[in-house]
XYZ file of C-alpha atoms in Angstrom:
713
model
C 120.423 10.656 -59.452
C 121.696 14.242 -58.943
C 119.177 17.045 -58.292
C 118.726 19.458 -61.192
C 116.992 22.130 -59.123
C 119.548 24.528 -57.492
C 117.156 24.978 -54.577
C 117.355 21.249 -53.894
C 121.157 21.472 -53.917
C 121.111 24.230 -51.299
C 118.834 22.397 -48.881
C 121.503 20.049 -47.369
C 123.986 22.935 -47.087
C 121.385 25.182 -45.454
C 120.360 22.429 -43.048
C 123.967 21.772 -42.068
C 124.601 25.492 -41.551
C 121.462 25.869 -39.430
C 122.423 22.868 -37.298
C 125.882 24.334 -36.745
C 124.412 27.779 -35.951
C 121.919 26.324 -33.457
C 124.701 24.309 -31.817
C 126.834 27.438 -31.510
C 123.972 29.521 -30.052
C 123.121 26.772 -27.570
C 126.712 26.552 -26.398
C 126.914 30.355 -26.204
C 123.772 30.956 -24.170
C 123.352 27.598 -22.405
C 126.900 26.437 -21.693
C 127.276 23.140 -19.849
C 129.175 23.073 -16.589
C 132.795 22.161 -17.350
C 134.006 18.888 -15.876
C 136.734 20.716 -13.981
C 134.094 22.553 -11.941
C 132.659 19.250 -10.783
C 136.163 18.040 -9.942
C 136.778 21.120 -7.793
C 133.429 20.590 -6.116
C 134.322 16.951 -5.408
C 137.312 17.908 -3.232
C 135.601 20.894 -1.617
C 134.530 21.040 2.026
C 130.901 21.215 0.929
C 130.943 17.602 -0.266
C 133.492 15.944 2.033
C 132.595 14.982 5.593
C 134.897 13.606 8.262
C 131.835 12.963 10.464
C 130.271 10.792 7.762
C 133.486 8.796 7.290
C 133.745 8.324 11.058
C 130.193 6.955 11.163
C 130.930 4.545 8.316
C 134.014 3.252 10.089
C 132.217 2.885 13.404
C 129.445 0.871 11.734
C 131.811 -1.373 9.772
C 133.998 -2.213 12.781
C 131.363 -3.043 15.368
C 132.203 -6.763 15.217
C 135.019 -8.941 13.950
C 134.231 -9.794 10.319
C 136.452 -12.461 8.834
C 135.728 -13.604 5.281
C 132.998 -16.228 5.075
C 131.274 -15.203 8.328
C 127.777 -13.744 8.816
C 129.316 -10.577 10.237
C 131.179 -9.964 6.984
C 127.990 -10.589 5.009
C 126.335 -7.911 7.158
C 129.186 -5.537 6.328
C 128.672 -6.292 2.625
C 124.984 -5.435 2.975
C 125.927 -2.099 4.546
C 128.316 -1.257 1.699
C 125.650 -2.228 -0.832
C 123.110 0.041 0.866
C 125.444 3.059 0.702
C 126.321 2.388 -2.938
C 122.640 2.045 -3.857
C 121.544 5.155 -1.962
C 124.312 7.082 -3.771
C 122.728 6.302 -7.146
C 125.235 3.653 -8.178
C 123.998 0.652 -10.137
C 124.995 -1.850 -7.454
C 125.128 -5.602 -6.967
C 126.803 -8.353 -4.990
C 129.003 -10.722 -6.974
C 129.518 -13.949 -5.000
C 132.191 -16.622 -5.308
C 132.602 -19.926 -3.515
C 136.196 -20.261 -2.406
C 138.493 -22.296 -0.191
C 139.026 -20.714 3.230
C 140.520 -22.139 6.421
C 139.600 -21.732 10.079
C 141.241 -23.024 13.265
C 139.780 -26.012 15.109
C 142.393 -26.394 17.852
C 145.910 -25.290 18.668
C 148.255 -25.665 21.600
C 151.801 -24.679 22.492
C 153.923 -26.087 25.299
C 157.477 -25.159 26.274
C 159.827 -27.326 28.301
C 162.612 -24.853 29.163
C 165.113 -27.552 30.150
C 165.145 -31.305 30.805
C 164.698 -30.643 34.527
C 161.936 -28.043 34.185
C 158.186 -28.680 34.171
C 156.352 -27.904 30.923
C 154.695 -24.523 30.488
C 151.412 -24.298 28.577
C 150.658 -21.016 26.778
C 147.044 -19.854 26.784
C 147.413 -18.143 23.368
C 144.804 -15.499 24.227
C 144.702 -11.804 23.389
C 143.516 -9.991 26.487
C 140.813 -7.346 26.754
C 141.443 -4.314 28.964
C 139.364 -2.519 31.613
C 136.723 -0.426 29.894
C 137.195 -2.140 26.515
C 134.011 -1.234 24.571
C 134.416 -4.402 22.476
C 134.798 -6.818 25.391
C 131.283 -8.190 24.803
C 132.151 -9.278 21.235
C 135.784 -10.265 21.894
C 134.709 -13.911 21.938
C 133.838 -13.547 18.228
C 137.502 -12.938 17.412
C 138.883 -16.136 15.901
C 141.569 -17.942 17.906
C 144.989 -16.774 16.773
C 146.152 -18.798 13.765
C 147.768 -18.721 10.347
C 145.305 -19.098 7.483
C 146.162 -22.072 5.248
C 148.713 -23.331 7.798
C 149.375 -27.047 7.634
C 147.817 -29.077 10.411
C 150.307 -31.071 12.436
C 151.787 -32.040 15.779
C 155.545 -31.505 16.192
C 158.084 -31.386 18.995
C 161.593 -30.048 18.745
C 164.331 -27.825 20.118
C 163.943 -24.148 19.334
C 166.261 -22.075 17.135
C 165.952 -18.288 17.000
C 166.183 -17.154 13.339
C 165.712 -13.360 13.609
C 163.327 -12.277 10.796
C 163.470 -15.648 9.047
C 165.080 -14.380 5.849
C 167.519 -16.344 3.719
C 170.362 -14.110 4.901
C 169.448 -14.904 8.520
C 169.893 -18.606 7.868
C 173.191 -17.851 6.185
C 174.270 -16.086 9.391
C 173.238 -19.123 11.436
C 175.151 -21.411 9.115
C 178.271 -19.302 9.627
C 177.718 -19.617 13.391
C 177.589 -23.398 13.065
C 173.859 -23.678 13.807
C 171.805 -26.305 11.974
C 168.010 -25.851 12.013
C 167.141 -29.276 10.589
C 164.616 -31.047 12.793
C 164.021 -27.977 14.969
C 161.135 -25.559 15.487
C 162.190 -22.053 14.504
C 161.211 -18.865 16.316
C 161.099 -15.866 13.963
C 159.943 -12.324 14.485
C 157.663 -10.392 12.180
C 158.861 -7.250 10.469
C 160.881 -7.775 7.293
C 159.252 -10.332 4.990
C 155.855 -11.913 4.368
C 154.877 -14.447 7.038
C 154.220 -17.114 4.408
C 157.787 -16.655 3.189
C 159.043 -17.021 6.786
C 157.362 -20.432 7.079
C 158.302 -21.556 3.564
C 161.975 -20.684 4.023
C 161.977 -22.460 7.413
C 160.675 -25.609 5.709
C 163.307 -25.359 2.982
C 165.990 -25.076 5.662
C 164.812 -28.302 7.306
C 162.671 -27.004 10.180
C 159.666 -29.063 11.298
C 157.591 -26.156 12.636
C 157.565 -22.357 12.870
C 156.508 -19.829 15.498
C 156.264 -16.172 14.500
C 156.067 -13.474 17.179
C 155.797 -9.693 17.397
C 158.930 -8.304 19.039
C 158.563 -5.337 21.403
C 161.436 -3.641 19.577
C 159.345 -3.496 16.389
C 155.755 -3.336 17.626
C 155.787 -2.594 21.357
C 157.379 0.828 21.486
C 160.797 -0.502 22.455
C 159.692 -1.843 25.812
C 158.680 1.454 27.443
C 155.955 -0.239 29.480
C 152.977 1.611 27.984
C 150.781 0.237 25.261
C 147.209 0.354 23.934
C 144.857 1.804 25.148
C 147.239 4.306 26.824
C 149.661 4.408 23.895
C 149.535 3.233 20.287
C 151.764 0.194 20.845
C 150.760 -3.465 20.683
C 150.014 -4.921 24.151
C 152.196 -7.833 25.325
C 149.400 -10.339 24.603
C 148.760 -8.968 21.107
C 149.168 -11.350 18.176
C 149.519 -10.611 14.467
C 147.440 -13.199 12.632
C 147.330 -13.597 8.856
C 147.671 -15.940 5.923
C 150.722 -18.022 5.078
C 149.419 -18.846 1.596
C 152.084 -17.833 -0.897
C 149.786 -17.694 -3.907
C 147.115 -15.368 -5.292
C 143.401 -16.177 -5.434
C 141.568 -19.365 -4.479
C 144.227 -22.118 -4.369
C 141.728 -24.674 -5.687
C 140.985 -22.681 -8.881
C 144.286 -21.263 -10.195
C 143.572 -19.156 -13.283
C 139.795 -19.491 -13.322
C 136.953 -18.138 -11.213
C 135.509 -20.010 -8.223
C 131.851 -20.314 -9.087
C 129.601 -22.497 -6.949
C 129.957 -25.531 -9.194
C 133.288 -25.350 -10.960
C 136.372 -27.444 -11.563
C 138.660 -27.556 -8.526
C 142.051 -28.993 -7.746
C 142.178 -31.750 -5.164
C 143.903 -31.185 -1.821
C 146.868 -33.196 -3.079
C 147.132 -31.109 -6.242
C 146.946 -27.868 -4.241
C 149.729 -29.060 -1.945
C 151.910 -29.966 -4.937
C 151.448 -26.451 -6.379
C 154.076 -25.149 -3.971
C 151.987 -22.223 -2.704
C 150.956 -23.797 0.609
C 153.338 -24.160 3.537
C 154.254 -27.734 4.452
C 155.030 -27.459 8.171
C 152.703 -26.371 11.002
C 153.044 -22.776 12.140
C 151.498 -20.464 14.680
C 151.617 -16.722 15.383
C 152.321 -15.874 19.024
C 152.519 -12.750 21.170
C 155.592 -10.784 22.095
C 155.202 -11.888 25.715
C 155.141 -15.576 24.737
C 158.028 -15.044 22.350
C 160.159 -13.626 25.153
C 159.390 -16.595 27.398
C 160.638 -18.934 24.688
C 163.703 -16.759 24.013
C 164.705 -17.077 27.670
C 164.760 -20.854 27.185
C 167.146 -20.708 24.232
C 170.850 -21.145 24.892
C 173.828 -21.436 22.595
C 175.705 -18.552 21.048
C 174.635 -14.967 21.617
C 172.869 -13.511 18.571
C 174.350 -10.558 16.719
C 173.539 -7.053 17.926
C 171.067 -6.428 15.104
C 169.229 -9.621 16.104
C 168.666 -8.389 19.683
C 165.477 -6.937 21.145
C 164.729 -3.746 23.059
C 166.867 -2.526 25.944
C 165.069 -4.380 28.725
C 164.564 -7.605 26.766
C 166.512 -10.766 27.606
C 169.715 -11.487 25.714
C 168.765 -13.292 22.538
C 170.659 -16.504 21.821
C 170.263 -18.688 18.771
C 170.132 -22.251 20.184
C 169.277 -24.908 19.327
C 167.587 -25.571 22.653
C 167.789 -26.431 25.405
C 164.167 -25.271 25.310
C 161.876 -27.785 23.614
C 158.529 -26.782 22.139
C 155.505 -28.933 21.408
C 153.377 -27.275 18.714
C 149.999 -28.629 17.724
C 147.684 -27.075 15.152
C 144.525 -28.448 13.572
C 142.605 -26.434 11.008
C 139.751 -27.053 8.602
C 139.477 -26.044 4.950
C 135.973 -25.394 3.662
C 134.328 -23.915 0.592
C 132.628 -20.709 1.729
C 130.637 -18.014 -0.029
C 132.323 -14.623 -0.276
C 130.769 -11.413 -1.596
C 132.288 -8.651 -3.673
C 130.150 -5.500 -3.753
C 130.215 -3.692 -7.122
C 128.846 -0.203 -7.834
C 128.778 1.312 -11.331
C 128.288 4.807 -12.780
C 128.012 4.318 -16.528
C 129.997 6.621 -18.783
C 128.068 8.971 -21.041
C 130.437 9.035 -24.029
C 132.658 5.968 -23.570
C 130.707 3.487 -21.443
C 133.005 0.693 -22.602
C 136.070 2.207 -20.889
C 136.426 1.481 -17.177
C 138.092 3.373 -14.328
C 138.068 1.003 -11.338
C 138.480 1.832 -7.645
C 138.971 -1.009 -5.163
C 139.272 -1.730 -1.462
C 138.682 -4.902 0.532
C 136.207 -5.249 3.396
C 137.104 -8.462 5.255
C 139.274 -8.158 8.361
C 141.018 -10.576 10.697
C 139.418 -8.828 13.676
C 137.678 -5.422 13.865
C 139.717 -3.929 11.026
C 139.562 -0.217 11.832
C 142.842 0.416 10.019
C 143.118 -2.676 7.853
C 141.003 -2.473 5.786
C 137.972 -0.479 6.826
C 139.657 2.920 6.929
C 139.814 2.337 3.175
C 136.228 1.077 3.025
C 134.969 4.188 4.836
C 136.854 6.378 2.330
C 135.357 4.385 -0.573
C 131.850 4.922 0.803
C 132.581 8.642 1.127
C 133.608 8.703 -2.543
C 130.376 6.937 -3.499
C 128.341 9.564 -1.647
C 130.294 12.451 -3.187
C 129.820 11.007 -6.674
C 126.119 10.627 -5.944
C 125.912 14.336 -5.074
C 127.785 15.257 -8.272
C 125.229 13.277 -10.275
C 122.435 15.210 -8.596
C 124.087 18.413 -9.819
C 124.202 17.203 -13.413
C 127.633 15.562 -13.699
C 128.000 12.461 -15.801
C 131.357 10.790 -16.365
C 132.773 10.471 -19.853
C 133.895 6.915 -19.050
C 132.417 4.309 -16.712
C 133.483 4.408 -13.057
C 133.337 1.132 -11.091
C 133.638 0.965 -7.304
C 134.632 -2.466 -5.971
C 134.591 -3.656 -2.375
C 136.482 -6.951 -2.307
C 136.061 -9.918 0.010
C 138.613 -12.468 1.327
C 141.650 -10.300 0.576
C 143.252 -11.334 3.843
C 143.354 -14.989 2.815
C 145.283 -14.261 -0.388
C 143.666 -11.484 -2.456
C 140.908 -13.942 -3.263
C 137.855 -11.766 -3.994
C 139.610 -9.398 -6.380
C 141.532 -12.184 -8.104
C 138.455 -14.303 -8.779
C 136.696 -11.255 -10.253
C 139.668 -10.411 -12.454
C 140.016 -14.013 -13.619
C 136.305 -14.189 -14.437
C 136.323 -10.879 -16.325
C 139.800 -11.177 -17.829
C 138.950 -10.505 -21.465
C 136.620 -7.605 -20.684
C 139.154 -5.970 -18.401
C 142.037 -6.547 -20.801
C 140.187 -4.725 -23.577
C 138.375 -2.016 -21.589
C 140.062 -1.143 -18.268
C 141.788 2.250 -18.219
C 143.248 2.002 -14.718
C 142.820 0.404 -11.306
C 143.080 2.604 -8.197
C 143.621 0.685 -4.960
C 143.387 1.734 -1.344
C 143.809 -1.121 1.111
C 143.991 0.765 4.388
C 143.479 4.496 3.948
C 145.140 5.597 7.179
C 147.880 4.058 9.299
C 149.634 7.211 10.520
C 150.715 10.670 9.266
C 152.579 11.034 5.982
C 151.285 10.334 2.485
C 152.838 7.583 0.378
C 151.934 6.025 -2.951
C 152.994 3.330 -5.379
C 152.092 3.203 -9.058
C 152.946 1.961 -12.490
C 155.191 4.763 -13.820
C 152.883 6.236 -16.481
C 150.691 7.465 -13.596
C 153.476 9.195 -11.630
C 152.744 12.684 -12.932
C 149.008 12.282 -12.397
C 149.658 11.366 -8.766
C 151.852 14.419 -8.279
C 149.268 16.718 -9.842
C 146.450 15.334 -7.683
C 148.422 15.786 -4.456
C 148.988 19.421 -5.431
C 145.200 19.980 -5.371
C 144.448 18.571 -1.908
C 145.370 20.168 1.406
C 147.656 18.306 3.773
C 145.342 17.030 6.540
C 148.011 17.678 9.180
C 148.987 21.176 8.019
C 146.374 23.149 6.079
C 148.950 25.766 5.051
C 150.430 23.311 2.552
C 149.311 20.688 0.068
C 149.723 16.948 0.367
C 152.370 17.233 -2.346
C 154.456 19.713 -0.362
C 154.360 17.501 2.719
C 155.108 14.407 0.587
C 158.149 15.977 -1.066
C 159.508 17.478 2.146
C 163.070 18.659 1.703
C 163.725 16.526 -1.404
C 163.249 17.661 -4.986
C 160.682 15.005 -5.873
C 158.498 12.530 -3.975
C 159.372 8.847 -3.754
C 156.843 6.677 -5.587
C 156.952 2.935 -5.011
C 156.234 0.242 -7.581
C 153.535 -2.416 -7.692
C 155.380 -5.705 -7.964
C 154.398 -7.212 -4.627
C 151.445 -9.423 -3.809
C 150.454 -7.488 -0.708
C 147.135 -6.019 -1.897
C 144.365 -6.195 -4.482
C 146.261 -4.383 -7.241
C 148.193 -7.631 -7.857
C 145.720 -9.270 -10.235
C 145.234 -6.056 -12.204
C 148.938 -5.329 -12.665
C 150.585 -8.737 -12.654
C 147.930 -10.875 -14.310
C 146.509 -8.521 -16.956
C 148.758 -5.462 -17.101
C 146.430 -2.612 -16.110
C 147.956 0.743 -15.032
C 147.437 1.006 -11.285
C 147.921 3.101 -8.155
C 148.017 2.255 -4.442
C 147.999 4.971 -1.756
C 147.514 5.700 1.954
C 148.624 7.882 4.821
C 151.354 6.146 6.818
C 152.768 2.664 6.309
C 152.884 0.116 9.136
C 151.184 0.380 12.522
C 151.804 -1.524 15.764
C 148.445 -3.274 16.248
C 148.396 -4.709 12.699
C 146.124 -7.791 12.342
C 145.569 -7.964 16.099
C 142.439 -7.704 18.235
C 143.382 -4.104 19.044
C 142.897 -2.772 15.497
C 139.569 -1.224 16.473
C 137.720 2.081 16.279
C 139.167 3.223 19.613
C 142.725 2.838 18.303
C 141.878 4.783 15.145
C 140.100 7.560 17.026
C 142.937 7.945 19.556
C 146.056 7.335 17.465
C 145.422 6.716 13.771
C 143.330 9.734 12.764
C 141.589 11.474 15.692
C 139.726 13.994 13.515
C 139.390 11.750 10.422
C 140.973 14.453 8.267
C 143.430 11.973 6.758
C 140.504 9.795 5.719
C 138.946 12.799 3.971
C 142.241 13.569 2.202
C 142.576 9.994 0.925
C 138.998 10.042 -0.364
C 139.665 13.374 -2.109
C 142.864 12.171 -3.781
C 141.481 8.762 -4.702
C 138.294 10.202 -6.154
C 140.002 13.112 -7.919
C 142.386 10.797 -9.758
C 139.403 8.663 -10.771
C 137.523 11.721 -12.044
C 140.492 12.908 -14.092
C 140.888 9.463 -15.644
C 137.158 9.168 -16.292
C 136.560 12.654 -17.690
C 139.749 13.721 -19.477
C 139.493 13.783 -23.255
C 143.065 12.473 -23.468
C 144.172 9.874 -20.948
C 146.721 11.529 -18.639
C 149.383 8.830 -19.078
C 153.076 9.648 -19.422
C 155.186 6.830 -20.823
C 158.282 9.014 -20.805
C 158.325 8.429 -17.040
C 158.116 4.696 -17.697
C 161.081 4.768 -20.073
C 163.177 6.725 -17.574
C 162.359 4.194 -14.845
C 163.403 1.319 -17.082
C 166.681 3.073 -17.818
C 167.399 3.210 -14.075
C 166.703 -0.511 -13.711
C 168.979 -1.284 -16.640
C 171.865 0.639 -15.094
C 171.443 -1.281 -11.840
C 171.303 -4.562 -13.749
C 174.365 -3.622 -15.782
C 176.360 -3.054 -12.598
C 175.157 -6.302 -11.046
C 176.151 -8.562 -13.957
C 178.908 -6.486 -15.563
C 181.425 -9.339 -15.415
C 179.096 -12.151 -16.523
C 179.181 -11.703 -20.323
C 175.448 -10.996 -20.505
C 174.417 -8.937 -23.541
C 172.074 -6.133 -22.437
C 172.058 -4.381 -25.811
C 168.607 -5.761 -26.798
C 167.124 -4.287 -23.640
C 168.848 -0.926 -24.088
C 167.533 -0.720 -27.659
C 163.979 -1.633 -26.619
C 163.887 1.006 -23.904
C 165.160 3.605 -26.361
C 162.345 2.614 -28.732
C 159.855 3.039 -25.866
C 161.230 6.489 -25.100
C 160.885 7.564 -28.745
C 157.340 6.159 -28.908
C 156.389 8.093 -25.754
C 157.694 11.315 -27.306
C 155.813 10.608 -30.534
C 152.446 10.023 -28.864
C 152.878 13.146 -26.724
C 153.470 15.164 -29.915
C 150.466 13.592 -31.609
C 148.314 14.536 -28.634
C 149.479 18.161 -28.780
C 148.782 18.302 -32.505
C 145.201 17.101 -32.083
C 144.625 19.610 -29.285
C 145.919 22.463 -31.457
C 143.646 21.454 -34.335
C 140.548 21.267 -32.164
C 138.385 24.310 -32.770
C 134.791 24.215 -33.930
C 132.623 21.315 -32.721
C 132.581 19.853 -36.244
C 136.366 19.614 -36.258
C 136.392 18.139 -32.772
C 133.901 15.500 -33.895
C 136.145 14.651 -36.802
C 139.061 14.177 -34.424
C 137.031 12.061 -32.001
C 138.226 8.857 -33.604
C 141.832 10.051 -33.492
C 141.473 10.749 -29.779
C 139.894 7.368 -29.159
C 142.608 5.554 -31.092
C 145.382 7.447 -29.306
C 143.819 6.720 -25.912
C 143.540 3.033 -26.766
C 147.261 2.925 -27.457
C 147.943 4.515 -24.077
C 145.562 2.089 -22.376
C 146.948 -1.043 -24.023
C 150.673 -0.336 -23.684
C 150.853 -1.700 -20.127
C 149.357 -4.994 -21.341
C 152.378 -5.419 -23.612
C 154.680 -5.759 -20.585
C 152.974 -9.078 -19.813
C 153.871 -12.459 -21.280
C 151.437 -15.365 -21.569
C 153.998 -17.807 -20.157
C 154.523 -15.688 -17.055
C 157.489 -15.858 -14.726
C 159.474 -19.093 -14.714
C 157.939 -21.447 -12.154
C 155.273 -18.829 -11.300
C 153.211 -18.707 -14.475
C 150.270 -16.820 -12.919
C 152.480 -13.705 -12.676
C 152.531 -12.413 -16.261
C 154.249 -9.014 -15.857
C 157.919 -9.033 -16.854
C 158.785 -5.562 -15.529
C 157.273 -5.781 -12.027
C 156.688 -8.820 -9.841
C 157.050 -10.166 -6.306
C 160.351 -11.406 -4.938
C 160.628 -15.198 -4.969
C 161.302 -15.358 -1.219
C 159.128 -12.453 -0.088
C 155.631 -11.933 -1.465
C 155.661 -8.417 0.039
C 158.828 -7.473 -1.866
C 158.750 -5.749 -5.267
C 161.287 -6.640 -7.936
C 161.953 -4.906 -11.230
C 162.649 -7.351 -14.072
C 161.635 -10.198 -11.693
C 162.470 -12.970 -14.162
C 165.949 -11.592 -14.760
C 166.447 -11.018 -11.037
C 165.480 -14.550 -10.075
C 167.569 -16.101 -12.848
C 170.563 -13.997 -11.783
C 170.267 -15.057 -8.135
C 170.139 -18.697 -9.201
C 173.067 -18.289 -11.587
C 175.171 -16.722 -8.837
C 174.564 -19.806 -6.679
C 175.156 -22.380 -9.417
C 177.650 -20.409 -11.528
C 177.240 -22.715 -14.533
C 177.201 -21.813 -18.206
C 173.637 -23.099 -18.463
C 172.391 -20.932 -15.575
C 173.926 -17.774 -17.066
C 172.466 -18.683 -20.461
C 169.049 -18.654 -18.793
C 169.747 -15.137 -17.501
C 170.375 -14.077 -21.105
C 167.088 -15.698 -22.123
C 165.217 -13.690 -19.471
C 166.884 -10.477 -20.683
C 165.645 -11.231 -24.193
C 162.104 -11.831 -22.870
C 161.995 -8.436 -21.158
C 163.484 -6.747 -24.210
C 160.753 -8.210 -26.395
C 158.036 -7.099 -23.963
C 159.353 -3.523 -23.854
C 159.569 -3.434 -27.648
C 155.985 -4.688 -27.879
C 154.900 -1.810 -25.635
C 156.714 0.646 -27.918
C 154.928 -0.829 -30.954
C 151.550 -0.435 -29.222
C 152.262 3.205 -28.379
C 153.429 3.923 -31.932
C 150.215 2.450 -33.271
C 151.706 1.082 -36.497
C 152.183 -2.494 -37.534
C 155.785 -3.508 -38.088
């Protein structure tokens, strides 16, 4: 019934006007602090503290803390305490996963039939004045996680870095590795790929050593603690598992009582190596190299200037390798801290770093953990000053990354649907600091955001310039890597679900990687003496998170993505130009993506221009939300439920790991692998499969364009 009294008709209008007037007066006289002010405060000297980061790192690295050990549980408790004291809603999320530990191992060399056998002690040595000498016994014996137990004897063949092309070189030299034990050096591909390729080539065992040329400073005679280089007895340990997550629960989370594959089923999966292997020191590697005869290796296979001449064998040196390990189900602990969003609590910006280390872990990974704790404390101080994020921020400290990205993968598998529908981005820092020089990898829609953030933070090694200026150097634009590899915790987010992601650090490799010498002393002397690089990483990492959490419009740029795909297409076109493969579907899909990116950018500008009075902004709130959802979901469209052929866990069709190197990133990985196979077989059927993979990628790119457009076909 309509009111007949004019006064009654005016009441709703008057009330609405008064509400609008009060809102205007409140905003005029009691303005809220703009988000940008909090962001500036976050990266200011008043909130950052190199001394605090140093203390965190010193605490975290006091003892070796391998996944599944009490020492790593203590480290988790420390992280939890810092998260909680920083006003994060914090908890430990446990999983029960398969891990392996060494029981016994031995290595004996018989240099020649007339020589007595030589037993290696396989020990990393402490040094005079080593502050960690009293806990050195807690360092696990050197081993490869998930290595196959076994006892083998055979002549030795030197295989350089153990890549497929190295075996091709040996084949051309007339060297057959079948029935031998190979000696490979670290440095080019993932250690699990080294062992797997050796098995495929017919080897019965594998030894992997750290060559002085790559890790020892070229044989200059000075190493840690005097110099940064790996000592002669240093050994790079690590996993040889070629999969992602707990191998007994592929695709589902490892709860305490859950379905698990049997040992036989795990072995048949193809992700575990099938011959015994062992990591050894550079000194032991050189002893074995001196016992290898045969043809002289190529110049690029040789060691440093004062090293022996490397020959390829086989023999006459004979090695007896014995390894016995145990696989157990152990509890691991992810530490999760949450700051709930005020306006969009159901949209997540996730930061992640792992905590477990093979030894002390000052670089890998706890330089990243210390930076994460610094971010937590800075965010806690922002909350005290009144800041609340628009969207939810989640800080994650993963466990068991070193065994095969296990902690992060189990969490992603358990929360798959929630993350697929709510995660804005994942920001990863494995090790925050290796050396000078900033580098980053990302999915391409985040390229511009990365560049903008580095323009706001001072270069820790030259305060007269920004990180961006140092990063660019003399080039016109910085080099940004891509996230196709399985080398860190971004893998499950990008390759399993399709979540926009970033990975960043200062420096790349470092000589004492995964050895007993990756300790606080090394970091303080060589990695980051003043901890300024740690502060810079925390500032960049946190600033990007704040921008993603607080921006009204998500700062994604899919034009960058389209341009990247065009580059990949040109490379692909050159590679298969004479193979009668039709790339037109892919060209058309990428053009559709480019047009969709332009359209959504224009729509965003239009909404911004129309935003005036609060009432109008409220009206456009749903438009903003819908536009942001399209930006968020577009990356998901690059995934395919069937995954890569023969590697179904990897769902992303644009970025994935190389088949024979888990550390290698491939664009269009399905097409790349099919092309490599077709080149070997050169059959009509194999090239037809390449065409099929091209069609799959084309469909995925078109799906992404449809998502960005926001209209049903």
